XYZ file of C-alpha atoms in Angstrom:
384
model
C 273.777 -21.400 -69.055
C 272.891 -23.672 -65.514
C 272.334 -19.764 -64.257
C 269.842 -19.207 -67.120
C 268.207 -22.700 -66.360
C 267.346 -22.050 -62.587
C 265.929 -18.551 -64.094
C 263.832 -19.877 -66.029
C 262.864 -23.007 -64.051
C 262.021 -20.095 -61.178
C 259.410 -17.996 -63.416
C 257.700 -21.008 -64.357
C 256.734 -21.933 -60.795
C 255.185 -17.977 -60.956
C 253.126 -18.418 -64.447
C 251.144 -21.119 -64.834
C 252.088 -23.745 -67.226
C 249.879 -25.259 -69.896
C 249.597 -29.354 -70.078
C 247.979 -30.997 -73.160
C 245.493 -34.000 -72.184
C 245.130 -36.808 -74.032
C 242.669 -39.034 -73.178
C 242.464 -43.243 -74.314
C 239.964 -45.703 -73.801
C 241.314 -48.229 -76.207
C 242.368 -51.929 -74.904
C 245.962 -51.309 -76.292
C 247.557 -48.703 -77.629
C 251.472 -46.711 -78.223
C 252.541 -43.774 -76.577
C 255.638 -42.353 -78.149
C 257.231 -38.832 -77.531
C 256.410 -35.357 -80.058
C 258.381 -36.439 -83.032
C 259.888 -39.765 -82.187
C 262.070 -40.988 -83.035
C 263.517 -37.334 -84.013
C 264.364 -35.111 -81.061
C 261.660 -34.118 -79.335
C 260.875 -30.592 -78.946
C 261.368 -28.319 -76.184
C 258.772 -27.107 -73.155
C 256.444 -29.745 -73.978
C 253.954 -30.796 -71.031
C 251.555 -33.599 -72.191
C 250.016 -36.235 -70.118
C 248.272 -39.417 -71.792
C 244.827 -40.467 -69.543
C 244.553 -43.978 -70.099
C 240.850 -45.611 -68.719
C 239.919 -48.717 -69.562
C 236.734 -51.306 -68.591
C 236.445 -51.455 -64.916
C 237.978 -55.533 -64.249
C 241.256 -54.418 -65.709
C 244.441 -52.867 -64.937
C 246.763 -51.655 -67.095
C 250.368 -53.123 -67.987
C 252.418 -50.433 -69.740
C 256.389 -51.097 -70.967
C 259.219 -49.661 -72.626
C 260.477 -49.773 -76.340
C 262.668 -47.055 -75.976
C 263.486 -44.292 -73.762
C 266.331 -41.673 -73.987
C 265.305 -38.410 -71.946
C 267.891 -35.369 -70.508
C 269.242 -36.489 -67.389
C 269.396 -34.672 -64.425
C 269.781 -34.986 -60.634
C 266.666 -36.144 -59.513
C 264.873 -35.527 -62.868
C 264.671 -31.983 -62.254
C 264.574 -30.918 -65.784
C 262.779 -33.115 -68.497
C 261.269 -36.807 -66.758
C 258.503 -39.222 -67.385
C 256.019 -39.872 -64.480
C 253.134 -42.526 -64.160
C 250.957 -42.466 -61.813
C 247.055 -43.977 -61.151
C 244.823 -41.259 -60.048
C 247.209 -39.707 -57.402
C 249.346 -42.772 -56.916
C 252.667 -42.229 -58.201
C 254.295 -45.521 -59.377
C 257.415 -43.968 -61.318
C 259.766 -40.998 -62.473
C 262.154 -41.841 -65.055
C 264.533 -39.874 -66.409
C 268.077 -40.173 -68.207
C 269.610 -43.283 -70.819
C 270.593 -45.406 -68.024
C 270.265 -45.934 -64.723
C 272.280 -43.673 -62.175
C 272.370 -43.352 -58.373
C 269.785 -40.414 -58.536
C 268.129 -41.028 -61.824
C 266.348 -44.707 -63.300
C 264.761 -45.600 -66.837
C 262.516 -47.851 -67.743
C 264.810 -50.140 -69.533
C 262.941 -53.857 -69.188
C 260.413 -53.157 -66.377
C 256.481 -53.618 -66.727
C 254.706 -51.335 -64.731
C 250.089 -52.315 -63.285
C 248.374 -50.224 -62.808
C 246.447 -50.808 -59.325
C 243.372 -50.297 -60.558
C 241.747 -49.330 -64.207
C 243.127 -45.824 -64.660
C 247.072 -45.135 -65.446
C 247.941 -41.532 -66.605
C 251.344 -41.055 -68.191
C 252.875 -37.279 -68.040
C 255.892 -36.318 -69.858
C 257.115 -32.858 -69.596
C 260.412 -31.087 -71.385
C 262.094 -27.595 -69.842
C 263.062 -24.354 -71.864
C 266.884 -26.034 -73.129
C 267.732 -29.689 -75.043
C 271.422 -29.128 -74.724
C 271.942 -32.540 -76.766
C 269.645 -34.633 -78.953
C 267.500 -36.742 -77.145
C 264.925 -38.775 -78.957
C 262.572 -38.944 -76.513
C 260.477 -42.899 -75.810
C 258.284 -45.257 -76.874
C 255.417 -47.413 -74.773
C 252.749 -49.927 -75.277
C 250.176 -50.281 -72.897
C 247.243 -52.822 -72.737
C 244.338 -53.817 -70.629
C 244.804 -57.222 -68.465
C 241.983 -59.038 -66.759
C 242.116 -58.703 -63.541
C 241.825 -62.108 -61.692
C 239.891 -61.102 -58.418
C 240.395 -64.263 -57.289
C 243.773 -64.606 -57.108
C 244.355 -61.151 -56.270
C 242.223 -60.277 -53.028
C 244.337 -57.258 -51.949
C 241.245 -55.734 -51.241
C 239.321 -57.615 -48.367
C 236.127 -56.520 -49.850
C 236.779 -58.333 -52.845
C 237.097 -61.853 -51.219
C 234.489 -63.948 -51.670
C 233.757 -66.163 -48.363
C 233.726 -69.447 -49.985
C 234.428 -69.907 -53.681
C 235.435 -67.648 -56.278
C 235.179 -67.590 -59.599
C 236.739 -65.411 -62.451
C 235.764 -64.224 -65.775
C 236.943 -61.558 -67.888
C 236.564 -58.544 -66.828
C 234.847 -59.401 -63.269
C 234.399 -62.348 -60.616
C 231.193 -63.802 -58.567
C 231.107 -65.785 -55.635
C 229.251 -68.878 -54.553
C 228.614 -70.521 -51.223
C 228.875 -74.291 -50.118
C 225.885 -76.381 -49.637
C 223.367 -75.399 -46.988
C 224.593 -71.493 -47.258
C 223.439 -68.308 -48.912
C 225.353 -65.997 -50.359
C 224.081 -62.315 -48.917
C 222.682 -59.388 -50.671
C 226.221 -58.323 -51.173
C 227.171 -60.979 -53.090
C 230.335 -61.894 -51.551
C 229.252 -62.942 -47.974
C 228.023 -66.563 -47.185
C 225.676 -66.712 -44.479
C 223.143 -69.656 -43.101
C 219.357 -69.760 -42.166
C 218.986 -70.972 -38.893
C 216.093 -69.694 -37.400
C 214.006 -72.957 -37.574
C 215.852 -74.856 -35.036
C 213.943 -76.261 -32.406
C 215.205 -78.763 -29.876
C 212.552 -81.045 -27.569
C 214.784 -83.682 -26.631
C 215.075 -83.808 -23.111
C 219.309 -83.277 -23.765
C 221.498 -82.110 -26.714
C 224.173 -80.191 -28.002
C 224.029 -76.526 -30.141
C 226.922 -75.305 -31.667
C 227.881 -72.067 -34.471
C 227.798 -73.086 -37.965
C 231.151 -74.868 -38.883
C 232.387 -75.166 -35.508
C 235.224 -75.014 -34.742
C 235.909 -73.280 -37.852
C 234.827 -69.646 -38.322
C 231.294 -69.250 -38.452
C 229.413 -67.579 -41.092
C 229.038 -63.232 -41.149
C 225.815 -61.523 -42.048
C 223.624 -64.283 -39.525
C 221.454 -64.206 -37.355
C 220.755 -67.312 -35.769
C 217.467 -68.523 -33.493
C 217.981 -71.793 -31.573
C 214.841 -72.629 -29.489
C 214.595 -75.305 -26.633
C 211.346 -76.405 -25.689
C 210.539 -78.974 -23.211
C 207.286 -79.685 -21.269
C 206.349 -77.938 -17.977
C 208.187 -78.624 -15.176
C 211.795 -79.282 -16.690
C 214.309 -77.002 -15.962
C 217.019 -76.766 -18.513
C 220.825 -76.223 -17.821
C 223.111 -74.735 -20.462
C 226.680 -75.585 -20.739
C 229.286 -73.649 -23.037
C 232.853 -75.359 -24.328
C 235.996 -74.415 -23.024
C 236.039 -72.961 -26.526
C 234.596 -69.909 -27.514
C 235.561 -67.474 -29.097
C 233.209 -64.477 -30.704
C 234.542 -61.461 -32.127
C 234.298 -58.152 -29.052
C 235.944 -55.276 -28.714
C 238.401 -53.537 -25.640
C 236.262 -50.956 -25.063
C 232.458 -51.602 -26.003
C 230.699 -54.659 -24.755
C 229.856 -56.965 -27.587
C 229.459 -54.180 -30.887
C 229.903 -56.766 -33.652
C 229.115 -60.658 -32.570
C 227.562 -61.375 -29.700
C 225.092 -64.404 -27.542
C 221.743 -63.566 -26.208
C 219.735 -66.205 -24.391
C 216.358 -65.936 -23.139
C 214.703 -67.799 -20.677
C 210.774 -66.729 -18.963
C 211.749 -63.707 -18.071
C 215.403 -63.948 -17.732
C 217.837 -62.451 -20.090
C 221.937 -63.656 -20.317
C 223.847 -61.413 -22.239
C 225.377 -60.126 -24.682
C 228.189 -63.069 -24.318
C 231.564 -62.499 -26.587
C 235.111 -62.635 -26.047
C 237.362 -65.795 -26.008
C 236.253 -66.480 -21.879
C 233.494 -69.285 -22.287
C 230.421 -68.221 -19.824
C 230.535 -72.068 -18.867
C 227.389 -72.897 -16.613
C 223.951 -71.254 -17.041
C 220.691 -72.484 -14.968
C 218.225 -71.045 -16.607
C 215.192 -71.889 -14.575
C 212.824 -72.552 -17.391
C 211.629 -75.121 -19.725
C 211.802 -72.832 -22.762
C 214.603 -71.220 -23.801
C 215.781 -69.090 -26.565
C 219.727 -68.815 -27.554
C 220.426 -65.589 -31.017
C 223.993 -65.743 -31.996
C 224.430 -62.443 -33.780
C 227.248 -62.089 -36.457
C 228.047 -59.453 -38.672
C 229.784 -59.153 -42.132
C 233.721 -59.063 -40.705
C 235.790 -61.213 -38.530
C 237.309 -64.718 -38.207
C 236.152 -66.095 -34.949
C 236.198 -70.325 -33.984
C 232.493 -69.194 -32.592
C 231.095 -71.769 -29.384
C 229.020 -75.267 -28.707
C 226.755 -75.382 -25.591
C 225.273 -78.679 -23.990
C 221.716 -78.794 -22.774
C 220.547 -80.602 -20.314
C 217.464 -81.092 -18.184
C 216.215 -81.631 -14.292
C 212.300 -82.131 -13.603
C 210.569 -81.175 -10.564
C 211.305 -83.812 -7.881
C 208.488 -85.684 -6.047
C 208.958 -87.803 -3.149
C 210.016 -91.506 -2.476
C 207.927 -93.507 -1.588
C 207.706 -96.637 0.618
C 206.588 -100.072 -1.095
C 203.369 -101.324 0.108
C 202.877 -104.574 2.324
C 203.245 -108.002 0.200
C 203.878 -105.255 -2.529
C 207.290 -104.246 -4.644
C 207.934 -101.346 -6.515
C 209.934 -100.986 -9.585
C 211.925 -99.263 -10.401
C 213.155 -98.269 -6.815
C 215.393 -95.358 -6.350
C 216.538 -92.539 -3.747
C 214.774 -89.928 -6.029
C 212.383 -89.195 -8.501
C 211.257 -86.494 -11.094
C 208.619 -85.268 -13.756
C 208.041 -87.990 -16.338
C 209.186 -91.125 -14.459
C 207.373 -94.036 -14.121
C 207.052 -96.860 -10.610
C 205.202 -100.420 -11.699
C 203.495 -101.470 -8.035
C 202.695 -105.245 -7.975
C 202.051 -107.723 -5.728
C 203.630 -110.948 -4.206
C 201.567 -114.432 -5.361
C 198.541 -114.090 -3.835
C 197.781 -110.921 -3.656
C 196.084 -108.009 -5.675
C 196.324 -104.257 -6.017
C 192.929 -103.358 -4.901
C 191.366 -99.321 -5.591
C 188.004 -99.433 -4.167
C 185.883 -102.454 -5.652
C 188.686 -102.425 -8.651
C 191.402 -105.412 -8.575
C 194.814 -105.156 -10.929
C 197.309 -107.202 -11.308
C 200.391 -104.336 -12.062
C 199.156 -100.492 -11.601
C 201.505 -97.591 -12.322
C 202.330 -93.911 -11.374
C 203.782 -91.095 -12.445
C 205.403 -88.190 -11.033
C 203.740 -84.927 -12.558
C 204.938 -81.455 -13.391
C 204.055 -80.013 -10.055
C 205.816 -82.633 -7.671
C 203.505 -84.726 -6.932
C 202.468 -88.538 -7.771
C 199.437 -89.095 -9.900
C 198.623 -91.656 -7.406
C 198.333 -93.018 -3.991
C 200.446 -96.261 -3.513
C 197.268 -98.872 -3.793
C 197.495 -101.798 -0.850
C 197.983 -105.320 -1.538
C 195.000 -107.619 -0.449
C 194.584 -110.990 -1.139
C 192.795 -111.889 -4.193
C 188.973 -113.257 -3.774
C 188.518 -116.297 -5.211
C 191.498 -117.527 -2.777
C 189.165 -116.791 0.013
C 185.881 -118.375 -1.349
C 188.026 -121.589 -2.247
C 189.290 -121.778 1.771
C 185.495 -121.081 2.659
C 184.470 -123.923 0.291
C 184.970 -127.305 2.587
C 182.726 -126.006 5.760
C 179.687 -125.016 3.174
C 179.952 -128.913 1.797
C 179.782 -129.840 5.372
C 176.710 -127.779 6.587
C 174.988 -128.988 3.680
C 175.354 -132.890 4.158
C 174.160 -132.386 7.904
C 171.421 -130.740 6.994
């Protein structure tokens, strides 16, 4: 008879052998075996196609199963598979060292498709009556289940039957691909003489999808002086310089960059008074990101001496664009600037390096010298 079996078993794999589909789109349904509970009949090759609503997988389980064992289900078996997954042959009344049956097990489907293929050879040497299944679609919960990392929303998910959306926290978009939270940044401008510009969130990973313009802009003749963190880290690659995330700063007609990579460029003189800093991301990664601090140096002009009977204030070993001196005088005395008398005059030191004045002398004031000259006119009019 086993001579017979392999026979038989051996033509099939020459002639081709006929399979029965059966296709269901219902939420729930029964799958049972030809003539359950009776016997079921012999060279039988059916396979149940099971789709439902993309959102859901499919749980299937066992009422009943009693199929012809064999080593390795070589004769009759049950298999279940999604699309070309295979999740499970069973075979047999019980479980065995080479066989296994459903008995108690659930078996998901990874996705919305599950087929179900039961096939019976030429000989039913016994009476077997075959099985019984239920199956029924089950919401998936996307949020809970982010197997797939292009299913994970950035920031919040939220489920519903059948599907999921994602929202983003306050002061963030969510992207065209409705999963990605990214930021608009490309009104920042800085004109503070000193400050600090840091990645969204840092030091927590900054947002994918961005791109981010940071402007400085200070008058002419600062120079501004970038500074980057001991932390920084932007996503790079071994072999390509910056691919994915990367720095680009612009200053005149400078250029710094790409920056990435966990080594922080620390100091950067730029040279100008206007400079531009893009931080580039795109829609993968989990970098900390980087925060830079700006600072700024005018042009120097040169000290200056105080003038006689004169102070100046404030006094100091050096001076640059934008500050101030106050010249005055000791009692008595007067700035004087041609026929013009002050009290307090003041300075500046401009863009180009120099002052916007000459230090003025101190002279002393008129009416100090017509009261001194006042006693000899009294006395050359009462001799005249």
């Amino acid at each position: 008879m086993e001579l017979t079996r392999v026979i038989v078993i051996l033509a099939q794999c020459v002639w081709p052998s006929w399979t029965q589909f059966i296709h269901l789109t219902d939420m729930y349904g029964t799958i049972k075996s030809p003539n359950f509970p009776e016997s079921y009949p012999k060279e039988i090759d059916l396979q149940w196609n099971i789709t439902v609503p993309e959102g859901y997988q499919i749980r299937l389980y066992f009422m009943h199963f009693d199929i012809e064992p064999s080593y390795l289900c070589e004769y009759d078996y049950l298999k279940v598979y999604s699309d070309t997954e295979e999740l499970a042959v069973f075979c047999g009344k019980e479980n065995t060292d080479t066989e296994q049956v459903p008995a108690g097990d659930v078996i998901m489907s990874p996705r919305n498709v599950l087929s179900v293929a039961f096939r019976s050879d030429f000989s039913n040497e016994e009476r077997y009556s075959g099985f019984e299944a239920h199956f029924s679609a089950i919401d998936v919960d996307e949020c809970r289940d982010r197997n797939d990392e292009d299913l994970a929303c950035d920031h919040f998910c939220h489920n519903y039957i059948s599907g999921f959306y994602c929202s983003c926290r306050y002061g963030f978009l969510l992207h065209s691909d409705n999963r990605t939270c990214k930021v608009e940044c490309n009104e920042s401008v800085y004109t503070e003489r000193s400050g600090v510009i840091t990645s969204a969130d840092f030091p927590k990973p900054y947002p994918k999808s961005s791109d981010c313009m940071y402007r400085i802009e200070l008058e002419e003749g600062f120079q501004i002086t970038l500074e980057f963190d001991d932390t920084f880290d932007i996503e790079d690659h071994p072999e390509v310089t910056c691919p994915y995330d990367f720095i680009k700063i612009n200053a005149g007609d400078k250029e710094f960059g790409p920056l990435c990579g966990e080594q922080s460029p620390g100091k950067i003189q730029t040279g100008s008074n206007a400079v531009s800093v893009l931080f580039h991301s795109d829609n993968s990664g989990e970098n900390l990101g980087w925060k830079l601090t700006y600072t700024s140096t005018g042009s120097e002009c040169s000290p200056l001496a105080a003038p006689l009977n004169g102070h100046l204030e404030p006094l100091q070993s050096n001076y640059v664009f934008k500050d101030h001196i106050m010249l005055t005088c000791d009692p008595g005395y007067s700035l004087r600037q041609g026929d013009k008398e002050f009290e307090h005059y003041q300075i500046e030191c401009q863009r180009d390096g120099k002052w916007s004045s000459d230090v003025l002398l101190c002279k002393k004031k008129e009416f100090q010298r017509r009261h001194r000259s006042l006693p000899s006119i009294l006395t050359n009019q009462i001799l005249s």
